[in-house]
mmCIF file of C-alpha atoms in Angstrom:
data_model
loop_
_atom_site.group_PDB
_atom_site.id
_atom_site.type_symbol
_atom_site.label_atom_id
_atom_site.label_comp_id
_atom_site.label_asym_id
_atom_site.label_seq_id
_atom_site.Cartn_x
_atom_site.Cartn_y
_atom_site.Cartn_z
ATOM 1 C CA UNK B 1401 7.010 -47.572 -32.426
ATOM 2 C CA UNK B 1402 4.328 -47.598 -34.856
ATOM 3 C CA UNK B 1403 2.826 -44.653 -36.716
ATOM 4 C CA UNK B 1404 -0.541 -45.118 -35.104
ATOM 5 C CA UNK B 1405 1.185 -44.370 -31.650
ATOM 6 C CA UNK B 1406 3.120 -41.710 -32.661
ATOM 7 C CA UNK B 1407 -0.153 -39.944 -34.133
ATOM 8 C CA UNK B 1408 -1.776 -40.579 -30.904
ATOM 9 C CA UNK B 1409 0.861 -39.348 -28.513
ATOM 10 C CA UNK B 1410 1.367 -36.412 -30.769
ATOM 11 C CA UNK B 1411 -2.238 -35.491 -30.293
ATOM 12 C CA UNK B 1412 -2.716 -36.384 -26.772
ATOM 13 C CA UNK B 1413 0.504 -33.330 -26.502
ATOM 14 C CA UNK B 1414 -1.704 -31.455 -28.659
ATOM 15 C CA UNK B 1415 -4.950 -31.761 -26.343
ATOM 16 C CA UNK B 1416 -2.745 -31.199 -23.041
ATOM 17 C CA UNK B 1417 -0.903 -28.080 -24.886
ATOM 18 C CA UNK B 1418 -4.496 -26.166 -25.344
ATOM 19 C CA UNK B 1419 -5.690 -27.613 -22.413
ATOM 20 C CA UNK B 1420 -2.954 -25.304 -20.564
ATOM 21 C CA UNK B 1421 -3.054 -22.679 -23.067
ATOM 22 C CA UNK B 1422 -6.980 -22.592 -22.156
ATOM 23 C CA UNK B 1423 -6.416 -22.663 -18.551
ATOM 24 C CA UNK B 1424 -3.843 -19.934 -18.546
ATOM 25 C CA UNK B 1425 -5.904 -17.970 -20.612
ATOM 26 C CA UNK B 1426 -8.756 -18.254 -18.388
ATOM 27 C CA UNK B 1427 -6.726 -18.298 -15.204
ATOM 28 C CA UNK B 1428 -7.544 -15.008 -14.274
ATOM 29 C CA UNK B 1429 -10.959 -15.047 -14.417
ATOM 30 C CA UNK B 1430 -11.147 -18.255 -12.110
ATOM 31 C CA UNK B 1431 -9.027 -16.476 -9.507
ATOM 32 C CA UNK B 1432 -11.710 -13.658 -9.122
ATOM 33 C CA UNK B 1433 -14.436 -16.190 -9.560
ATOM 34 C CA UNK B 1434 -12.823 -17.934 -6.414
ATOM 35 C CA UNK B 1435 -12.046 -14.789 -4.974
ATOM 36 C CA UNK B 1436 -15.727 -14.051 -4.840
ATOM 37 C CA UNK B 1437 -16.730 -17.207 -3.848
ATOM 38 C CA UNK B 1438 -14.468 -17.183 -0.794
ATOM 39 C CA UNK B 1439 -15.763 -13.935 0.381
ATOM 40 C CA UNK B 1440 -19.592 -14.527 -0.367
ATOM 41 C CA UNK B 1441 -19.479 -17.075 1.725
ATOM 42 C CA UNK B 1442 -17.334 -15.966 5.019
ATOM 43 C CA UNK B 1443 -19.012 -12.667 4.697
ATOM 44 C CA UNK B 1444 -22.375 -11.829 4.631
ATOM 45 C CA UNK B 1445 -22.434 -7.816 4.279
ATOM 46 C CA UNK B 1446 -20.492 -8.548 1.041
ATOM 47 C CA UNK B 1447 -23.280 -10.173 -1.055
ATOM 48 C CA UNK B 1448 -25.303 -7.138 -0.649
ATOM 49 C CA UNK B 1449 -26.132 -5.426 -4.039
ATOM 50 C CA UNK B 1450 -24.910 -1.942 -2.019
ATOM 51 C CA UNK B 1451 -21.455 -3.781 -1.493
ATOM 52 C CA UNK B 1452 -21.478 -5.160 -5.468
ATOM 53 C CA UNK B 1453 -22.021 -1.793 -6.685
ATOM 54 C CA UNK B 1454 -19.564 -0.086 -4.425
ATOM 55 C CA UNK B 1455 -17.046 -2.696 -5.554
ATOM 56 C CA UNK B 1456 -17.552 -1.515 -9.215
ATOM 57 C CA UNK B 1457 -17.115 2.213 -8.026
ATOM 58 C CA UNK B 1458 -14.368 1.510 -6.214
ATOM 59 C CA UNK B 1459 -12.967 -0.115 -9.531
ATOM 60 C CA UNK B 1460 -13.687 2.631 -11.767
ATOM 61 C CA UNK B 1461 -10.629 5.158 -11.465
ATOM 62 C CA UNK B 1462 -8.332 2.428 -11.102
ATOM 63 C CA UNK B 1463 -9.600 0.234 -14.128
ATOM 64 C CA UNK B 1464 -9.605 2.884 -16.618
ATOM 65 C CA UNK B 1465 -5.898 4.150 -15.800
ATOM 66 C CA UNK B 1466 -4.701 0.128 -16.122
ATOM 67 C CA UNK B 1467 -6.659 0.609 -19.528
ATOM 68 C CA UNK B 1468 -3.850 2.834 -20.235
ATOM 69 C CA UNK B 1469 -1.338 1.287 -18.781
ATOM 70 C CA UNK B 1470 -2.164 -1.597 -20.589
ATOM 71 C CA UNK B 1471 -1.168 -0.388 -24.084
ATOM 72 C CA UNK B 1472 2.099 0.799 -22.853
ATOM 73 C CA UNK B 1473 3.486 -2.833 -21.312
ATOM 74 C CA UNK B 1474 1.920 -4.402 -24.358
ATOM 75 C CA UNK B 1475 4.943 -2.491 -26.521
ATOM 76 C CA UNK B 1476 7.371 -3.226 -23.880
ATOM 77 C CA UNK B 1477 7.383 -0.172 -22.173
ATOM 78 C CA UNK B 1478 6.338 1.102 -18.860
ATOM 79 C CA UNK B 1479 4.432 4.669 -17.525
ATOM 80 C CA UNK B 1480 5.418 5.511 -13.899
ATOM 81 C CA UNK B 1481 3.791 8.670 -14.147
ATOM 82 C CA UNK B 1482 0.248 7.619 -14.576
ATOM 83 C CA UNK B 1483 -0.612 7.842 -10.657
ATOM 84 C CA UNK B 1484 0.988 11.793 -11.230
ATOM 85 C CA UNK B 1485 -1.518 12.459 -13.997
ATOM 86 C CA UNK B 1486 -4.544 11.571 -11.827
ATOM 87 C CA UNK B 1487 -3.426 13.990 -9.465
ATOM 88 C CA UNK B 1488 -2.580 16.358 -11.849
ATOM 89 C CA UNK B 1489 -5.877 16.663 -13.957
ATOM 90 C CA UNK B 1490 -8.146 16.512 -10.831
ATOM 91 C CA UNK B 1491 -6.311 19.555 -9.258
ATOM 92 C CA UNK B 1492 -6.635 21.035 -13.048
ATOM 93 C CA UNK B 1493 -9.937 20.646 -13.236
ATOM 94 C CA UNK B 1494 -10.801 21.869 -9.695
ATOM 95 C CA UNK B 1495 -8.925 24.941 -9.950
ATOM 96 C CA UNK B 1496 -10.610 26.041 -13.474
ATOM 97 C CA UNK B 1497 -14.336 25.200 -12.017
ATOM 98 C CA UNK B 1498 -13.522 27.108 -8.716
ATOM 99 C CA UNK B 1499 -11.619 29.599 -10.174
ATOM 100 C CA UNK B 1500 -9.038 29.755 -7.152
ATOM 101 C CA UNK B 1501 -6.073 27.483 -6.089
ATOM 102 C CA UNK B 1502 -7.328 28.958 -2.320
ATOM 103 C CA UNK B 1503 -8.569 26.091 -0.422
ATOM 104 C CA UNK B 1504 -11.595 26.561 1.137
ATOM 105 C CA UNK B 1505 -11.766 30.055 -1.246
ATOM 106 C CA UNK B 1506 -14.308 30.977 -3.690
ATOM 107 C CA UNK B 1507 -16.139 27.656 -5.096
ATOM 108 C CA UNK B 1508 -17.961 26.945 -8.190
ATOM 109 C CA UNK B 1509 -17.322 30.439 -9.858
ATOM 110 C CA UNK B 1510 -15.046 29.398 -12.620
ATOM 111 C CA UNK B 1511 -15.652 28.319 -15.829
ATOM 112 C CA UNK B 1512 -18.224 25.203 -16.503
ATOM 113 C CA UNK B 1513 -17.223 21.832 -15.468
ATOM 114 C CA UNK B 1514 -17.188 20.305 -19.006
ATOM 115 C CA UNK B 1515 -14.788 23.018 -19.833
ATOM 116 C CA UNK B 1516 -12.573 22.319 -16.991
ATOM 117 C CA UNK B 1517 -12.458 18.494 -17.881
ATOM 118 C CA UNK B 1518 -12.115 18.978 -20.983
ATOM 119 C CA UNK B 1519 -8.820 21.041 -20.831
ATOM 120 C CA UNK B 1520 -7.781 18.620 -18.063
ATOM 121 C CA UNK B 1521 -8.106 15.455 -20.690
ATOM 122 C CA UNK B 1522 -6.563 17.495 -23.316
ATOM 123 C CA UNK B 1523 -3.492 18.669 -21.004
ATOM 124 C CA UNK B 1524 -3.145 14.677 -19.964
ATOM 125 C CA UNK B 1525 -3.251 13.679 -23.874
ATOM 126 C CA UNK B 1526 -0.685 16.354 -24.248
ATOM 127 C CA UNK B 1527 1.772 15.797 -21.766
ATOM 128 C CA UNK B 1528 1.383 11.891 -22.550
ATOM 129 C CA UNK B 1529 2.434 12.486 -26.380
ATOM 130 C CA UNK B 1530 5.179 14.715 -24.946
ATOM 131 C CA UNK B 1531 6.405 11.400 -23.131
ATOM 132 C CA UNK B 1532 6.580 9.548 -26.174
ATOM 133 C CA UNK B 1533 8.189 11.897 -27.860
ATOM 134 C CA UNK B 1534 11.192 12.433 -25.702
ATOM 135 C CA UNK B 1535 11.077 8.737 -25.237
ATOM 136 C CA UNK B 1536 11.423 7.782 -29.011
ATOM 137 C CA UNK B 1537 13.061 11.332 -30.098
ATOM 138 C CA UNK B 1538 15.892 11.184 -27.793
ATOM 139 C CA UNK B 1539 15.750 7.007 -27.146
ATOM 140 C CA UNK B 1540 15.689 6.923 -23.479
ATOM 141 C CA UNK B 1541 13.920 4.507 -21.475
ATOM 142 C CA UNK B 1542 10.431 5.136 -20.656
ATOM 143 C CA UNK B 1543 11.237 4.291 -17.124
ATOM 144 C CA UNK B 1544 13.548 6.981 -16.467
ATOM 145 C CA UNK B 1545 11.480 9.476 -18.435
ATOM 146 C CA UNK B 1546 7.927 8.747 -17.128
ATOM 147 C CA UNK B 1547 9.264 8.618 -13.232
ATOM 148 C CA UNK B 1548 10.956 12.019 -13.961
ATOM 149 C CA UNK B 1549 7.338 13.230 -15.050
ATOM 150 C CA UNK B 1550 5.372 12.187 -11.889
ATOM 151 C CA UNK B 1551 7.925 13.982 -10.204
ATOM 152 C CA UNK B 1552 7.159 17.186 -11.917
ATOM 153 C CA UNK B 1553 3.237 16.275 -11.748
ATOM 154 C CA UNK B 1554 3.125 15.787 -8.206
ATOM 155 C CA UNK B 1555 4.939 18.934 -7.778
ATOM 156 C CA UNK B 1556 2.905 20.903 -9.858
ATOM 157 C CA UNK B 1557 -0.102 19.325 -8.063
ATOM 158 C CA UNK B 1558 1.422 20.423 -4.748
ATOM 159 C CA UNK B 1559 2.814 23.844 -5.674
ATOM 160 C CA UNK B 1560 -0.933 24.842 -7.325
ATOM 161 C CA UNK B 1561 -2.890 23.371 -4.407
ATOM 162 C CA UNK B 1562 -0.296 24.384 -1.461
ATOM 163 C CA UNK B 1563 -0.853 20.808 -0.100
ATOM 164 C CA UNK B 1564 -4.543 21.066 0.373
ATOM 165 C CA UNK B 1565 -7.387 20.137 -1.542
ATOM 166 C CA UNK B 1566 -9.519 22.160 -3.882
ATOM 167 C CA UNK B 1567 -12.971 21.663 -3.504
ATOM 168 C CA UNK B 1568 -15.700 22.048 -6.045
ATOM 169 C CA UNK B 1569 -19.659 22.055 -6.080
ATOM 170 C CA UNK B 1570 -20.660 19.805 -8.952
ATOM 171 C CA UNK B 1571 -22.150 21.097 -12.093
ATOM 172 C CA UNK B 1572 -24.908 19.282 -14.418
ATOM 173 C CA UNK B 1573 -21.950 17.396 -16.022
ATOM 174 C CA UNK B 1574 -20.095 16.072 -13.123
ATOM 175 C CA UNK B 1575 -23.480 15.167 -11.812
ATOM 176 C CA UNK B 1576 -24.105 13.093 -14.420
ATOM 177 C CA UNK B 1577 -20.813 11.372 -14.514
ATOM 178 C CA UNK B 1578 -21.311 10.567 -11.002
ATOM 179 C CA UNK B 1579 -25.209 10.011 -11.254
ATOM 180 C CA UNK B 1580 -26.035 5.803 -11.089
ATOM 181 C CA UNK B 1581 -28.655 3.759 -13.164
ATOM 182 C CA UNK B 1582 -31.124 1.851 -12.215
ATOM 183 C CA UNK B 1583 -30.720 -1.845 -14.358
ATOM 184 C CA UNK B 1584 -33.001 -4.588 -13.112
ATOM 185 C CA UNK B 1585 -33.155 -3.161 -9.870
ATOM 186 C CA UNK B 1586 -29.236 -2.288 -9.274
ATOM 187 C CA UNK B 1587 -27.885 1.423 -9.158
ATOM 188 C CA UNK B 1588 -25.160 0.817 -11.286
ATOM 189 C CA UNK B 1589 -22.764 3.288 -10.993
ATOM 190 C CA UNK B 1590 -22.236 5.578 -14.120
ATOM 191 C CA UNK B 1591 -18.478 5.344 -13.535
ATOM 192 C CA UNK B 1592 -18.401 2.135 -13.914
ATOM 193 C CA UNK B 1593 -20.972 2.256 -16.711
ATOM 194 C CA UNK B 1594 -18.150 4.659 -18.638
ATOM 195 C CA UNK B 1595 -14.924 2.237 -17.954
ATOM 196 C CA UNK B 1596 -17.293 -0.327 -19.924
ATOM 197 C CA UNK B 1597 -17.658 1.749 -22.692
ATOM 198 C CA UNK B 1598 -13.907 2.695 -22.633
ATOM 199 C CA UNK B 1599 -12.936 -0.733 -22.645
ATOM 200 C CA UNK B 1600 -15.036 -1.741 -25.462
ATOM 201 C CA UNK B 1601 -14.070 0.902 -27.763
ATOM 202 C CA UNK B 1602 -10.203 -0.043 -26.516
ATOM 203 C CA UNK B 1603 -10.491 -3.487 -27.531
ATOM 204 C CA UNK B 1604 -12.436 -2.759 -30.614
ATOM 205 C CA UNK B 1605 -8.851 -0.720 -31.397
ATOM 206 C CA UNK B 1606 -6.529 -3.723 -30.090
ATOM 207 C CA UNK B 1607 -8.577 -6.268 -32.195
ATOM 208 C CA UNK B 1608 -9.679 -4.894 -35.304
ATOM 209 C CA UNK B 1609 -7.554 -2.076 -35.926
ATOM 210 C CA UNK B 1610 -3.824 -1.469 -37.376
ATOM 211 C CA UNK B 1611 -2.934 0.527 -34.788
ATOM 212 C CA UNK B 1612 -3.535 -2.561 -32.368
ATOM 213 C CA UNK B 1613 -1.966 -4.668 -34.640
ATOM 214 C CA UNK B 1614 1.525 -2.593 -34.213
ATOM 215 C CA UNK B 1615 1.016 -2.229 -30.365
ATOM 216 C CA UNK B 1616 1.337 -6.096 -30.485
ATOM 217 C CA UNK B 1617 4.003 -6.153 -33.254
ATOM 218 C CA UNK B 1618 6.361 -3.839 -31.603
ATOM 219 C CA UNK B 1619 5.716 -5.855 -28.243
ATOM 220 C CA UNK B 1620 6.571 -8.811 -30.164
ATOM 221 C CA UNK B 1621 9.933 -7.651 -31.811
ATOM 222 C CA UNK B 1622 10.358 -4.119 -32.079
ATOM 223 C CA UNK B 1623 13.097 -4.240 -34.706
ATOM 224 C CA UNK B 1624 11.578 -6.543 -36.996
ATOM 225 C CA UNK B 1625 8.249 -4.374 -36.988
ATOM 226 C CA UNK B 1626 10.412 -1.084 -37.950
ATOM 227 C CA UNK B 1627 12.224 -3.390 -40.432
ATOM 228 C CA UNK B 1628 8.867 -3.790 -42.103
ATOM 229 C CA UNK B 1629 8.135 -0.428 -42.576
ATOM 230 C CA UNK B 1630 5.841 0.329 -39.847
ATOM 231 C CA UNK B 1631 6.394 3.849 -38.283
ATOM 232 C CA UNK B 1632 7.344 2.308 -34.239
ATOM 233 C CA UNK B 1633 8.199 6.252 -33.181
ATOM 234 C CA UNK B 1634 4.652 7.301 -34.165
ATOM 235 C CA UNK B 1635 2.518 4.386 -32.529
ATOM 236 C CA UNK B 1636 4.601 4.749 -29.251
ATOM 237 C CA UNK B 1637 4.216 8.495 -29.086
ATOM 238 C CA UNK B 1638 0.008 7.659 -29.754
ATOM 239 C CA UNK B 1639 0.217 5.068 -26.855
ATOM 240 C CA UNK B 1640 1.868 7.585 -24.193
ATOM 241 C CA UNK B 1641 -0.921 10.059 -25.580
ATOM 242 C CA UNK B 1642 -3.391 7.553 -24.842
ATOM 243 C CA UNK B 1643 -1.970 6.426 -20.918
ATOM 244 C CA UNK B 1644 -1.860 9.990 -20.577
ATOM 245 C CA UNK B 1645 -5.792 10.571 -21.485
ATOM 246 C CA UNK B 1646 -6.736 7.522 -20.000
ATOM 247 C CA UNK B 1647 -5.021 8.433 -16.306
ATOM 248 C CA UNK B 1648 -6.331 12.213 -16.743
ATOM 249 C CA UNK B 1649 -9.778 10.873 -17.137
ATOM 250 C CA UNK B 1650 -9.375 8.825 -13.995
ATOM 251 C CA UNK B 1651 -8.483 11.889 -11.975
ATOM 252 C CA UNK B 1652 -11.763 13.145 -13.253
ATOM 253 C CA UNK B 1653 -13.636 10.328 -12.105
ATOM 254 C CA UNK B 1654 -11.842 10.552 -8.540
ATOM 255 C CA UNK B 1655 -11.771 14.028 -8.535
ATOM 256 C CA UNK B 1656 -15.724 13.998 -9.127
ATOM 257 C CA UNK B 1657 -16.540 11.317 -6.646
ATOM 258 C CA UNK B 1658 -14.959 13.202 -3.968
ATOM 259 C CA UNK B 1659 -15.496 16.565 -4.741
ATOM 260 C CA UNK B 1660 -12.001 17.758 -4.657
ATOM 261 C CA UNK B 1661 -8.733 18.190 -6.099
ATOM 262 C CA UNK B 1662 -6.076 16.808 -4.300
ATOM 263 C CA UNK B 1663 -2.003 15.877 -4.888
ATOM 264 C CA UNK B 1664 -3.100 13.006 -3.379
ATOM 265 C CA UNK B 1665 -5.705 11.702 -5.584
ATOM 266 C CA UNK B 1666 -3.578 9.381 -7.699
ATOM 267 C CA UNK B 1667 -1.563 7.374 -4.510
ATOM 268 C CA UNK B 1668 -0.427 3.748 -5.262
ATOM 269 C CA UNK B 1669 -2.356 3.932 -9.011
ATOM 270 C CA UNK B 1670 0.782 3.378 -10.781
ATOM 271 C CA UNK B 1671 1.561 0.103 -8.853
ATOM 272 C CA UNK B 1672 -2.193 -1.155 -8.613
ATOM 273 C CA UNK B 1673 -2.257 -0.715 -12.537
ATOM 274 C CA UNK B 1674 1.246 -2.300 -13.429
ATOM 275 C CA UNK B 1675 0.010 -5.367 -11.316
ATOM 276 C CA UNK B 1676 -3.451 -5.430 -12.271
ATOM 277 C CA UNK B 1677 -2.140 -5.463 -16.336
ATOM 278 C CA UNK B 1678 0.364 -8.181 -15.385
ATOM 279 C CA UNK B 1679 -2.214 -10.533 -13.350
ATOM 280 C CA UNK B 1680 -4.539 -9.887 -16.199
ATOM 281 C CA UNK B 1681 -2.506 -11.867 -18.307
ATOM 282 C CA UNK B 1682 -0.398 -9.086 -20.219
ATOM 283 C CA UNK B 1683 3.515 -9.942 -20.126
ATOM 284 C CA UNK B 1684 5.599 -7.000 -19.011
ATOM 285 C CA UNK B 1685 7.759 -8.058 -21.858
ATOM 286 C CA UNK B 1686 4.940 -6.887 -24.093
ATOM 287 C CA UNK B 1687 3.508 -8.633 -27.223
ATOM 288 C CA UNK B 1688 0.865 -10.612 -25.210
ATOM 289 C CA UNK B 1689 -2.152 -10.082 -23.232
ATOM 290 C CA UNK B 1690 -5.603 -8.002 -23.404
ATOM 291 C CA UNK B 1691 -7.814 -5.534 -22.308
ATOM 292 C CA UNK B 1692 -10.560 -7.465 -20.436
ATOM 293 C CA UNK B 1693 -7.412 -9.054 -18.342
ATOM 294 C CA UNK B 1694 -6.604 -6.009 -17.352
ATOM 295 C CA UNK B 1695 -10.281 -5.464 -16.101
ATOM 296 C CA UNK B 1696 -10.292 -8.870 -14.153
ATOM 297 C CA UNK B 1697 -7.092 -7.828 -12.350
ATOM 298 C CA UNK B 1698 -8.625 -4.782 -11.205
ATOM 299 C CA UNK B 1699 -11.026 -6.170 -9.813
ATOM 300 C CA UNK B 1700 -8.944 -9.216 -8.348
ATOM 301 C CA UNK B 1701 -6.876 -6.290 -6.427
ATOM 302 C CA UNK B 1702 -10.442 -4.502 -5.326
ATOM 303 C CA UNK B 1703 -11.820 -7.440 -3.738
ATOM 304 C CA UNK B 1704 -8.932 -8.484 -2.306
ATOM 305 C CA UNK B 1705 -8.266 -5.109 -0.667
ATOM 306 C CA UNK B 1706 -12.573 -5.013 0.284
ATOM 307 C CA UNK B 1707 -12.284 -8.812 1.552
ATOM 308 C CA UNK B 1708 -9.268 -7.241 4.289
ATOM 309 C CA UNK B 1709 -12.151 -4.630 5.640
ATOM 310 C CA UNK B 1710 -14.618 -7.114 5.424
ATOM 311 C CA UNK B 1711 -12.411 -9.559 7.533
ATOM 312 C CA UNK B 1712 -11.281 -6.629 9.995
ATOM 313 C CA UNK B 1713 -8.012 -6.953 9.114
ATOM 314 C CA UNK B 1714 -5.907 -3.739 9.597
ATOM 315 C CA UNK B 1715 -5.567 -0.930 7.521
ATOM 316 C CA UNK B 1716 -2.140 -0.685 8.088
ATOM 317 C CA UNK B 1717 -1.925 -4.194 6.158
ATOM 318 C CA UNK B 1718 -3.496 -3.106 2.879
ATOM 319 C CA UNK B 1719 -0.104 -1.879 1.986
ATOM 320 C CA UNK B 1720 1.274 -5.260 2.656
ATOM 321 C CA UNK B 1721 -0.917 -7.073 0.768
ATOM 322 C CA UNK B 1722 -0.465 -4.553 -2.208
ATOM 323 C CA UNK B 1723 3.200 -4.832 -2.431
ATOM 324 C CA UNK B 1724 2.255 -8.575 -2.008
ATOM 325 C CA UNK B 1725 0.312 -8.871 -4.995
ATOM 326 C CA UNK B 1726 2.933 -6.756 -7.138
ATOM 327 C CA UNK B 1727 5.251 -9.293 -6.081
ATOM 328 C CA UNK B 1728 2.487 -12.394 -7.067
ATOM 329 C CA UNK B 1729 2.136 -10.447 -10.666
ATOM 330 C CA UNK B 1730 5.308 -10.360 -11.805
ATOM 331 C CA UNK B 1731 6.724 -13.903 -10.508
ATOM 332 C CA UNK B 1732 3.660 -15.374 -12.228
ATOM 333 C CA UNK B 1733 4.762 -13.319 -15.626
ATOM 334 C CA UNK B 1734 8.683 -14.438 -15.235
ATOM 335 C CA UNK B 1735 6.343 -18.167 -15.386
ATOM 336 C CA UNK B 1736 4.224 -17.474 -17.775
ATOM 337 C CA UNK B 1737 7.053 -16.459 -19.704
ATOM 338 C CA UNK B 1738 9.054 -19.655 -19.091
ATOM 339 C CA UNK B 1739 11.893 -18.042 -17.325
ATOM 340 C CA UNK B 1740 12.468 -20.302 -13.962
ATOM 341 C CA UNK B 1741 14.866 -22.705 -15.043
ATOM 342 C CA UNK B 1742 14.329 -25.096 -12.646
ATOM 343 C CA UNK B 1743 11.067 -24.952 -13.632
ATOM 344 C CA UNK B 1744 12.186 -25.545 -17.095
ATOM 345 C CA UNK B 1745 14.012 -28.025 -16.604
ATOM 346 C CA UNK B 1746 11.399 -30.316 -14.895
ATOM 347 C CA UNK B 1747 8.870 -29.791 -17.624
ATOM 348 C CA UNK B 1748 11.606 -30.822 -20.150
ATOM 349 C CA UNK B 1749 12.739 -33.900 -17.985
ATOM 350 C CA UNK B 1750 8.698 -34.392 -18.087
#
């Protein structure tokens, strides 16, 4: 075989090796593009700007607790308790602005409402770090540790509340956090509006900061990261901190939109953000994947949930089509990952 042919096969292998790296990369992003497509055109009440907007409402809570989530399966790791937390700081935050765990008691005679959310973000920063520190103090895996703290959330949540909900009147902050913009015509919801700017400053950190740089090192290989000096305790017990935050502000924006503090708040937001991460492209092995992925798979999961009610489908069979699509996400990262060996073995008889 001559050199010329060699050269050429080698970099027609090349081409069809970014060609797949390109496609996988983008492979999100044409599911929701076909995703939208699909429902645009078999339903007409969806390609309303009111149904657009309340798609990116609808988004909000969810998107900025995957944010979280996110950074955790990038190391490796895994927070169960996320869902827990949302409950948690709403019902914080409603009990400090009503000043009463009474439902149906006294409302809006507490302290201000950027008082209450503040402690509530604070306590979910907190309780996050404490994660990470029994987690790396103590070596125990974050499963075990982070499902034995939505436990204890969720009962706190119901033991405060008494099982029902604590409802607020709004104050000039919460107002404004639920308030919506008007941009070339569209109210764009200021939730929304906020999980842009939290993504942005998030992948500002991923990309051009150390920190990032040792979320995706210890993802990569743990032990060769703390072999190189870099301090793996700390930047794990900063990444629960920051799921933590990240899932208490999403119980604000829940607990805002519906004007109450509930146990309930935070239902099926730890599975919704594990599969959203892992369809956005982020390997539950850690090391790979991004924070606009994560984004993309939120909002695959939101439309597909919003194309069931727009197709009459059951409500019953939204839970179907979650556990469906948690299912979906992790077969495609065992793929992605190279894992199927019969797969394998046809690409290497290929």
């Amino acid at each position: 075989m001559s050199e010329t042919t060699i050269s050429t096969s080698r970099e027609r292998n090349e081409a069809i090796e970014a060609l797949r790296r390109a496609l996988a990369a983008a492979g999100p992003l044409l599911v929701l593009l076909l995703l939208i497509l699909i429902l645009w055109i078999l339903s007409p009440p969806f390609r309303s700007p009111t149904s657009l907007m309340l798609l990116a409402l609808e988004a909000a809570a969810i998107g900025v607790v995957a944010a979280g989530q996110t950074f955790v399966i990038l190391t490796g790791g895994i927070d169960l308790s996320v869902e827990a937390m949302v409950s948690f700081a709403g019902v914080t935050a409603a009990i400090l602005i009503a000043g009463t765990n009474v439902a149906g008691g006294q409302i809006a005679f507490g302290i201000a409402d950027w008082q209450a959310v503040l402690i509530a973000i604070t306590a979910g920063l907190a309780i996050g770090m404490f994660q990470g520190l029994i987690i790396t103090g103590m070596n125990m895996n974050p499963l075990i540790v982070t499902l034995g703290f939505r436990s204890m959330l969720l009962g706190i949540s119901l033991v405060w509340t008494r099982g029902a909900g604590i409802n607020i009147q709004k104050g000039p902050f919460l107002n404004f956090v639920t308030s919506t913009v008007d941009l070339f015509g569209l109210r764009v919801p200021m939730p929304f509006i906020i999980v842009l700017g939290i993504y942005f400053l998030l992948w500002i950190v991923l990309k051009h900061t150390k920190f990032g740089r040792y979320t995706y090192a210890i993802g990569g290989n743990e032990t060769a990261t703390r072999l190189s000096g870099i301090n793996v305790d700390r930047v794990k017990v900063f990444i629960y901190g920051i799921s933590g935050l990240l899932a208490a502000i999403g119980g604000i924006l829940v607990m805002a939109r519906l004007q109450s503090g509930a146990y309930q708040n935070g239902t099926n937001m730890t599975l919704i953000s594990v599969a959203a991460v892992v369809i956005g492209g982020t390997a539950l092995s850690g090391g790979v994947g991004g924070i606009w992925g994560t984004l993309i798979g939120v909002f695959i999961i939101r439309i597909v949930e919003a194309g069931l009610v727009y197709m009459s489908v059951p409500s019953n069979a939204k839970e179907i089509v979650i556990g469906a699509i948690i299912v979906l996400a992790v077969a495609l990262d065992v793929i992605r990952r190279g894992d199927v060996k019969w797969l394998r073995f046809r690409r290497t008889r290929a």
